[in-house]
Coordinates of C-alpha atoms and ligand atoms in Angstrom, one line a residue:
M10 CA 49.0 -144.9 -31.2
N11 CA 50.2 -147.8 -33.4
G12 CA 52.0 -145.2 -35.6
I13 CA 53.9 -143.8 -32.6
N14 CA 54.9 -147.3 -31.5
E15 CA 56.2 -148.0 -35.0
G16 CA 58.2 -144.8 -35.1
Q17 CA 55.9 -142.7 -37.2
S18 CA 55.6 -139.2 -35.7
H19 CA 52.4 -137.3 -36.4
V20 CA 53.8 -134.2 -34.6
I21 CA 55.6 -131.8 -37.0
D22 CA 58.2 -130.8 -34.4
V23 CA 59.2 -134.4 -33.7
S24 CA 61.0 -136.3 -36.4
D25 CA 60.6 -140.1 -37.0
Q26 CA 64.3 -140.4 -36.1
E27 CA 63.9 -138.6 -32.8
L28 CA 60.9 -140.8 -32.0
D29 CA 62.8 -144.0 -32.9
E30 CA 65.7 -143.0 -30.6
V31 CA 63.3 -142.7 -27.7
L32 CA 61.5 -145.9 -28.5
D33 CA 64.9 -147.7 -28.7
T34 CA 65.5 -146.8 -25.0
G35 CA 62.6 -149.1 -24.2
R36 CA 61.2 -146.5 -21.8
F37 CA 58.5 -144.9 -24.0
R38 CA 55.4 -146.5 -25.5
A39 CA 52.0 -145.2 -26.4
T40 CA 49.0 -147.1 -25.1
C41 CA 45.3 -146.8 -24.7
E42 CA 45.2 -149.3 -21.8
M43 CA 44.4 -146.8 -19.1
H44 CA 44.8 -149.2 -16.2
R45 CA 48.6 -149.0 -17.0
I46 CA 48.5 -145.5 -15.5
S47 CA 49.1 -147.3 -12.2
E48 CA 52.6 -148.2 -13.5
C49 CA 53.6 -144.5 -13.8
D50 CA 55.1 -142.3 -11.1
A51 CA 54.1 -139.1 -13.0
I52 CA 51.0 -138.5 -15.1
S53 CA 50.6 -135.5 -17.4
I54 CA 47.1 -134.6 -18.6
C55 CA 47.2 -132.5 -21.8
V56 CA 43.8 -133.0 -23.4
P57 CA 41.9 -130.5 -25.6
T58 CA 40.1 -127.6 -23.9
P59 CA 37.7 -126.2 -26.6
L60 CA 34.7 -124.0 -26.4
S61 CA 31.2 -125.4 -26.3
K62 CA 28.6 -124.3 -28.9
S63 CA 27.5 -121.6 -26.5
H64 CA 31.1 -120.3 -26.3
E65 CA 31.7 -121.5 -22.8
P66 CA 34.7 -123.6 -21.6
D67 CA 34.3 -127.3 -22.3
I68 CA 36.4 -129.0 -19.7
S69 CA 34.7 -132.4 -20.2
Y70 CA 38.0 -133.8 -21.6
I71 CA 39.8 -132.8 -18.5
L72 CA 37.1 -134.3 -16.3
S73 CA 37.0 -137.6 -18.2
A74 CA 40.9 -137.9 -18.2
S75 CA 40.9 -137.1 -14.5
K76 CA 38.3 -139.8 -13.9
M77 CA 40.5 -142.3 -15.8
V78 CA 43.5 -141.4 -13.8
S79 CA 41.5 -141.7 -10.5
E80 CA 40.6 -145.2 -11.4
S81 CA 44.2 -146.2 -11.2
L82 CA 45.5 -143.7 -8.7
R83 CA 47.9 -145.1 -6.2
K84 CA 50.0 -143.6 -3.4
G85 CA 53.1 -141.6 -4.4
Q86 CA 51.8 -140.5 -7.9
L87 CA 52.2 -137.0 -9.3
I88 CA 49.5 -135.7 -11.6
V89 CA 50.2 -132.6 -13.7
L90 CA 47.4 -130.8 -15.6
E91 CA 48.9 -129.1 -18.7
S92 CA 45.8 -128.2 -20.6
T93 CA 45.1 -124.5 -20.8
S94 CA 42.1 -123.6 -18.6
Y95 CA 40.5 -121.0 -16.4
P96 CA 42.1 -120.2 -13.0
G97 CA 40.7 -122.7 -10.5
T98 CA 40.3 -125.7 -12.8
T99 CA 43.0 -127.8 -11.1
R100 CA 41.7 -127.2 -7.6
E101 CA 38.0 -127.0 -8.3
A102 CA 37.6 -129.6 -11.1
V103 CA 40.5 -132.1 -11.1
L104 CA 41.3 -132.4 -7.3
P105 CA 37.7 -133.4 -6.3
V106 CA 37.7 -136.3 -8.8
L107 CA 41.1 -137.5 -7.6
E108 CA 40.1 -137.1 -3.9
Q109 CA 37.1 -139.4 -4.5
T110 CA 39.6 -142.3 -4.2
G111 CA 40.0 -141.5 -0.5
L112 CA 43.7 -140.7 -1.0
E113 CA 45.0 -137.5 0.5
I114 CA 46.4 -134.6 -1.5
G115 CA 49.9 -133.5 -0.6
K116 CA 50.5 -136.8 1.3
D117 CA 49.3 -139.7 -0.8
F118 CA 49.3 -138.1 -4.2
F119 CA 50.5 -134.8 -5.6
L120 CA 48.8 -132.4 -8.1
C121 CA 50.2 -129.5 -10.1
F122 CA 49.3 -127.3 -13.0
S123 CA 52.0 -126.5 -15.6
P124 CA 50.8 -124.9 -18.8
E125 CA 51.9 -126.3 -22.2
R126 CA 53.9 -123.6 -23.9
V127 CA 54.8 -125.4 -27.2
D128 CA 54.7 -123.2 -30.3
P129 CA 54.2 -125.7 -33.2
G130 CA 56.7 -125.2 -36.0
N131 CA 59.1 -123.1 -33.9
K132 CA 62.6 -124.2 -34.7
N133 CA 64.3 -122.2 -31.9
W134 CA 62.1 -122.9 -28.8
D135 CA 61.2 -126.4 -27.7
I136 CA 60.1 -128.2 -24.5
K137 CA 63.7 -128.2 -23.2
N138 CA 64.8 -124.6 -23.6
T139 CA 61.4 -122.9 -23.1
P140 CA 61.1 -122.0 -19.4
K141 CA 58.2 -123.9 -17.9
V142 CA 55.8 -122.5 -15.2
I143 CA 54.5 -124.8 -12.5
G144 CA 52.3 -124.4 -9.4
G145 CA 51.2 -127.0 -6.9
I146 CA 48.2 -127.5 -4.8
T147 CA 50.5 -127.8 -1.7
T148 CA 54.2 -127.2 -1.2
D149 CA 55.0 -130.9 -1.4
C150 CA 53.0 -131.1 -4.7
L151 CA 55.2 -128.4 -6.1
L152 CA 58.3 -130.2 -4.9
A153 CA 57.2 -133.4 -6.6
G154 CA 56.4 -131.5 -9.8
R155 CA 59.8 -129.8 -9.8
A156 CA 61.6 -133.1 -9.2
V157 CA 60.0 -134.5 -12.4
Y158 CA 60.2 -131.5 -14.8
E159 CA 63.7 -130.4 -13.8
R160 CA 65.0 -133.6 -15.4
F161 CA 64.2 -132.4 -18.9
V162 CA 63.4 -128.7 -18.7
D163 CA 66.3 -126.3 -18.5
D164 CA 64.5 -123.5 -16.6
L165 CA 61.6 -124.3 -14.4
V166 CA 59.6 -121.3 -13.0
P167 CA 57.7 -122.2 -9.8
V168 CA 54.8 -120.1 -8.7
S169 CA 52.9 -120.2 -5.5
S170 CA 49.6 -121.8 -6.6
T171 CA 47.9 -123.7 -9.4
E172 CA 45.7 -120.7 -9.9
A173 CA 48.7 -118.5 -10.5
A174 CA 50.1 -120.9 -13.0
E175 CA 46.7 -121.1 -14.7
L176 CA 46.5 -117.3 -14.9
V177 CA 50.1 -117.1 -16.3
K178 CA 49.0 -119.1 -19.4
I179 CA 45.8 -117.0 -19.9
L180 CA 47.8 -113.8 -19.5
E181 CA 50.3 -114.9 -22.2
N182 CA 47.6 -115.7 -24.7
T183 CA 45.3 -112.8 -23.8
F184 CA 48.4 -110.6 -24.3
R185 CA 48.8 -112.0 -27.8
A186 CA 45.1 -111.7 -28.6
V187 CA 44.8 -108.1 -27.5
N188 CA 48.0 -107.0 -29.3
I189 CA 47.1 -108.7 -32.5
A190 CA 43.7 -107.2 -32.3
M191 CA 45.2 -103.8 -31.5
V192 CA 47.5 -103.8 -34.5
N193 CA 44.6 -104.9 -36.7
E194 CA 42.6 -101.9 -35.5
I195 CA 45.6 -99.7 -36.4
A196 CA 45.5 -101.4 -39.8
L197 CA 41.8 -100.6 -40.2
I198 CA 42.6 -97.0 -39.2
A199 CA 45.6 -96.9 -41.6
D200 CA 43.4 -98.1 -44.4
R201 CA 41.0 -95.1 -43.9
L202 CA 44.0 -92.8 -43.7
A203 CA 45.5 -94.3 -46.9
V204 CA 48.7 -95.1 -45.0
D205 CA 50.5 -98.4 -45.6
I206 CA 50.2 -100.3 -42.3
W207 CA 53.2 -102.5 -43.1
E208 CA 55.5 -99.6 -43.6
V209 CA 54.2 -98.2 -40.2
V210 CA 54.8 -101.4 -38.3
D211 CA 58.3 -101.8 -39.9
A212 CA 59.2 -98.3 -38.9
A213 CA 57.8 -98.5 -35.4
S214 CA 59.7 -101.8 -34.9
T215 CA 63.0 -99.9 -35.2
K216 CA 62.4 -98.5 -31.7
P217 CA 64.7 -100.5 -29.5
F218 CA 62.7 -100.3 -26.3
G219 CA 59.1 -100.0 -25.3
F220 CA 57.6 -101.5 -28.5
M221 CA 57.0 -105.1 -29.5
R222 CA 56.2 -105.9 -33.1
F223 CA 52.9 -107.5 -33.9
T224 CA 51.7 -107.7 -37.5
P225 CA 48.3 -107.2 -38.9
G226 CA 46.6 -110.0 -40.9
P227 CA 43.3 -111.8 -41.4
G228 CA 42.7 -112.2 -37.6
F229 CA 44.1 -114.6 -35.1
G230 CA 43.3 -118.3 -35.1
G231 CA 44.3 -121.6 -33.8
H232 CA 42.9 -123.4 -30.8
C233 CA 44.7 -121.2 -28.2
I234 CA 44.7 -117.5 -28.9
P235 CA 40.9 -117.1 -29.8
V236 CA 39.8 -119.7 -27.2
D237 CA 41.9 -119.2 -24.0
P238 CA 40.8 -115.6 -23.3
Q239 CA 37.2 -116.8 -23.5
Y240 CA 38.0 -119.2 -20.6
L241 CA 39.0 -116.2 -18.5
A242 CA 35.9 -114.2 -19.6
W243 CA 33.6 -117.0 -18.6
K244 CA 35.3 -117.4 -15.2
M245 CA 35.1 -113.7 -14.5
R246 CA 31.4 -113.5 -15.5
G247 CA 30.8 -115.8 -12.6
L248 CA 32.7 -113.3 -10.4
N249 CA 30.6 -110.4 -11.8
Y250 CA 33.5 -108.9 -13.7
R251 CA 33.5 -108.1 -17.4
T252 CA 36.8 -108.7 -19.2
R253 CA 36.7 -105.7 -21.6
F254 CA 40.0 -106.2 -23.4
V255 CA 39.0 -109.8 -24.2
E256 CA 35.6 -108.8 -25.6
L257 CA 37.1 -106.0 -27.7
A258 CA 39.9 -108.3 -29.1
S259 CA 37.3 -110.8 -30.2
E260 CA 35.1 -108.1 -31.7
L261 CA 38.0 -106.7 -33.7
N262 CA 39.2 -110.1 -34.7
A263 CA 35.8 -110.9 -36.2
E264 CA 36.1 -107.8 -38.3
M265 CA 39.2 -108.8 -40.2
P266 CA 37.8 -111.5 -42.5
K267 CA 34.9 -109.2 -43.4
F268 CA 37.4 -106.4 -44.1
L269 CA 39.4 -108.6 -46.4
V270 CA 36.4 -109.8 -48.3
E271 CA 35.3 -106.1 -48.8
K272 CA 38.8 -105.5 -50.3
V273 CA 38.1 -108.3 -52.8
R274 CA 34.7 -107.0 -53.5
S275 CA 35.8 -103.4 -54.1
S276 CA 38.7 -104.5 -56.3
L277 CA 36.3 -106.5 -58.5
E278 CA 33.8 -103.7 -58.6
S279 CA 36.5 -101.2 -59.7
R280 CA 36.9 -103.5 -62.8
G281 CA 33.1 -103.6 -63.3
E282 CA 32.9 -107.1 -61.9
T283 CA 30.9 -108.4 -58.9
L284 CA 31.9 -110.7 -56.0
E285 CA 28.7 -112.7 -56.7
G286 CA 29.6 -115.5 -59.0
A287 CA 33.4 -114.6 -59.0
N288 CA 36.0 -117.4 -58.7
I289 CA 38.2 -116.7 -55.7
M290 CA 41.4 -118.6 -54.9
I291 CA 42.5 -118.7 -51.3
I292 CA 46.2 -119.3 -50.6
G293 CA 46.8 -121.0 -47.3
V294 CA 44.0 -122.0 -44.9
S295 CA 45.8 -123.2 -41.8
Y296 CA 45.7 -120.8 -38.8
K297 CA 49.4 -119.9 -39.2
K298 CA 52.2 -120.6 -41.6
D299 CA 54.0 -123.9 -42.1
V300 CA 51.5 -126.0 -40.0
G301 CA 48.4 -128.0 -41.1
D302 CA 46.1 -127.0 -38.2
V303 CA 42.9 -125.3 -39.3
R304 CA 41.2 -125.0 -35.9
E305 CA 39.6 -121.5 -35.6
S306 CA 41.6 -120.5 -38.7
P307 CA 40.7 -117.0 -40.1
A308 CA 40.6 -118.6 -43.5
L309 CA 37.4 -120.4 -42.5
H310 CA 35.8 -117.1 -41.8
V311 CA 37.1 -115.6 -45.0
I312 CA 35.7 -118.5 -47.0
H313 CA 32.3 -118.4 -45.2
E314 CA 32.1 -114.7 -45.9
L315 CA 32.9 -115.3 -49.6
L316 CA 30.4 -118.1 -49.9
S317 CA 27.7 -116.1 -48.3
S318 CA 28.3 -113.5 -51.0
D319 CA 27.7 -116.2 -53.6
A320 CA 31.4 -116.3 -54.7
K321 CA 32.9 -119.6 -55.8
V322 CA 35.8 -120.6 -53.6
E323 CA 38.8 -122.8 -54.2
Y324 CA 41.9 -123.1 -52.1
H325 CA 45.5 -124.2 -52.1
D326 CA 47.4 -125.3 -49.0
P327 CA 50.3 -127.8 -49.1
Y328 CA 49.6 -128.7 -45.5
V329 CA 45.8 -129.1 -45.7
P330 CA 44.6 -131.5 -48.4
E331 CA 40.9 -131.5 -47.3
L332 CA 39.0 -128.7 -45.6
Q333 CA 35.8 -129.4 -43.8
L334 CA 33.7 -126.1 -43.8
S335 CA 30.6 -127.4 -42.2
E336 CA 28.7 -130.7 -42.0
G337 CA 28.5 -132.1 -45.6
L338 CA 30.5 -129.2 -47.1
S339 CA 34.2 -129.7 -47.7
L340 CA 36.8 -128.6 -50.2
S341 CA 40.0 -130.2 -51.5
S342 CA 43.2 -128.3 -52.0
V343 CA 43.8 -127.6 -55.7
T344 CA 47.2 -127.8 -57.4
L345 CA 48.5 -124.3 -58.0
T346 CA 49.1 -123.8 -61.7
D347 CA 49.5 -120.6 -63.7
E348 CA 46.3 -121.4 -65.4
I349 CA 44.3 -121.8 -62.2
L350 CA 45.7 -118.6 -60.9
S351 CA 45.0 -116.6 -64.0
Q352 CA 41.5 -118.0 -64.3
S353 CA 40.6 -116.9 -60.8
D354 CA 38.9 -113.5 -60.6
A355 CA 40.8 -112.8 -57.4
V356 CA 43.5 -114.5 -55.3
V357 CA 43.7 -114.0 -51.6
I358 CA 46.8 -114.9 -49.5
V359 CA 45.4 -115.7 -46.1
T360 CA 48.3 -117.8 -44.7
D361 CA 51.9 -117.3 -46.0
H362 CA 53.4 -120.8 -46.0
S363 CA 57.2 -120.5 -46.6
S364 CA 57.3 -123.1 -49.4
L365 CA 55.0 -121.2 -51.8
D366 CA 56.2 -119.3 -54.8
Y367 CA 54.8 -115.8 -54.2
S368 CA 56.5 -114.3 -57.3
R369 CA 54.5 -116.7 -59.5
I370 CA 51.3 -116.0 -57.5
L371 CA 51.8 -112.3 -58.0
D372 CA 52.6 -112.7 -61.7
S373 CA 49.7 -114.9 -62.6
S374 CA 46.9 -113.3 -60.5
S375 CA 44.7 -110.6 -62.0
I376 CA 43.7 -109.3 -58.5
L377 CA 45.8 -110.2 -55.5
V378 CA 44.9 -109.4 -51.9
D379 CA 47.7 -110.2 -49.6
A380 CA 46.7 -110.4 -45.9
R381 CA 50.2 -111.3 -44.7
N382 CA 52.5 -109.0 -46.8
A383 CA 53.9 -112.2 -48.2
T384 CA 54.7 -110.4 -51.5
R385 CA 56.7 -107.6 -49.7
F386 CA 60.0 -108.4 -51.4
L387 CA 58.6 -108.5 -54.9
S388 CA 58.1 -105.6 -57.1
R389 CA 54.4 -104.7 -56.9
D390 CA 54.1 -102.1 -59.6
S391 CA 50.3 -101.9 -59.6
K392 CA 50.1 -101.4 -55.8
S393 CA 48.7 -98.0 -55.1
L394 CA 50.3 -95.7 -52.6
G395 CA 49.0 -96.3 -49.1
E396 CA 47.2 -99.5 -50.0
S397 CA 48.3 -102.3 -47.7
W398 CA 46.2 -105.2 -48.8
V399 CA 45.4 -105.1 -52.5
V400 CA 48.8 -105.6 -54.1
K401 CA 47.6 -106.2 -57.6
S402 CA 44.3 -105.1 -59.2
Ligands
LIG507 N1 49.1 -127.8 -29.4 C1 49.7 -126.7 -29.0 O1 50.4 -126.1 -29.7 C2 49.4 -126.2 -27.6 C3 50.2 -125.1 -27.1 C4 49.9 -124.6 -25.9 C5 48.8 -125.1 -25.1 N2 48.1 -126.1 -25.6 C6 47.0 -126.7 -24.8 O2 47.2 -128.1 -24.7 C7 46.0 -128.8 -24.6 C8 45.9 -129.9 -25.6 O3 46.0 -129.3 -26.9 P1 46.4 -130.2 -28.2 O4 46.5 -129.3 -29.3 O5 47.6 -131.0 -27.9 O6 45.1 -131.1 -28.3 P2 44.8 -132.3 -29.2 O7 43.4 -132.1 -29.8 O8 45.9 -132.6 -30.1 O9 44.6 -133.5 -28.2 C9 45.7 -133.9 -27.3 C10 45.5 -135.4 -27.0 O10 44.5 -135.6 -26.1 C11 43.9 -136.9 -26.4 N3 42.6 -136.9 -25.7 C12 41.4 -136.3 -26.1 N4 40.4 -136.5 -25.2 C13 40.9 -137.4 -24.3 C14 40.4 -138.0 -23.1 N5 39.2 -137.7 -22.7 N6 41.2 -138.7 -22.4 C15 42.5 -138.9 -22.7 N7 43.1 -138.4 -23.8 C16 42.3 -137.6 -24.6 C17 43.9 -136.9 -27.9 O11 43.8 -138.2 -28.4 C18 45.2 -136.3 -28.2 O12 46.2 -137.3 -28.3 C19 44.9 -127.7 -24.8 O13 44.4 -127.2 -23.6 C20 45.6 -126.6 -25.5 O14 45.0 -125.3 -25.3 C21 48.3 -126.7 -26.9

């Protein structure tokens, strides 16, 4: 909070200069003094929505934020939930907390759901030019929500209810989860057929209609794609419906880190070495390239698989200096030198950060498993025909 008020941005997509400009207007301040919520006409709630230990939605952050808002709620205020959650959250969980004040929805205060659609690190699409979906509890709620968001979003997409807006977000992320899992399954199939999956995806992507490119990899990660479909699955279990695509996508996703580790194991064994006791260098541990977020990152699963096979693991990630693996177990990013690379028994590219020198990584590694095809533009003489993942062995 103090950093923000001093012009230091902790959000990669917001520069210090942009933050300074907004602070200079005198109309933006970060604060933890929750009673000041009463000074605002519009309140947006965008708190985390993780999964509990039993893999169920944890909406406790939404509930506690709603409670804080209710303590300062006054007539005329608009509240917009932006956290991703299961359909029904705004009406069934947030509204009752706000109504406990005795104020009336659609008359005294207004409540909407408008999902956060930000894609961290995306240089082309930001909050202004990404169309924003919004649904209200009542027609007047939607009108109030539109009046606020139309001021800074180019294209607002109103839908008829908060449930519709909630399901839009879950559809978007389930679509990604299912398609990534599907292309990963094709990758597993291609491996058994000794066909290079990257070549197949590239060629299929030339079709100008009816195909959308998804690329295989170590599995999907982050705090949205693996998590959000589980919110839907939980909600539907309560309605006696099994979300089969969601289940299958999670199942396939969990296979990818194991598959990669098996690639490392078989490459070592073909040299007469074993995974047990081998030094493995992981390149990139964040859940996607050019960000430092490791939540639900597939790299964590790859590392756990390696450690459970008694391999020794080091990693390099310019965005992640420390990596907490479990309570009491953390690793630090090592500096990538030719020596460290050549001393590793195998190197695994899990996340393909743009700033890394893949030519050097390829040259200095003895075994290189590339889960992102980061080395595609380099000459990979030792890659065998049809092999998608082991680019040097
Ligand atoms: N980050 C993204 O790229 C992104 C994209 C789309 C959707 N979302 C969704 O947006 C929501 C927030 O995600 P995030 O990554 O910004 O989370 P985050 O972990 O960065 O937390 C967001 C903020 O909530 C604050 N917070 C936590 N608990 C609070 C509480 N009880 N009361 C008040 N404030 C509290 C935190 O201090 C933080 O500033 C999630 O539902 C996520 O699924 C995020």
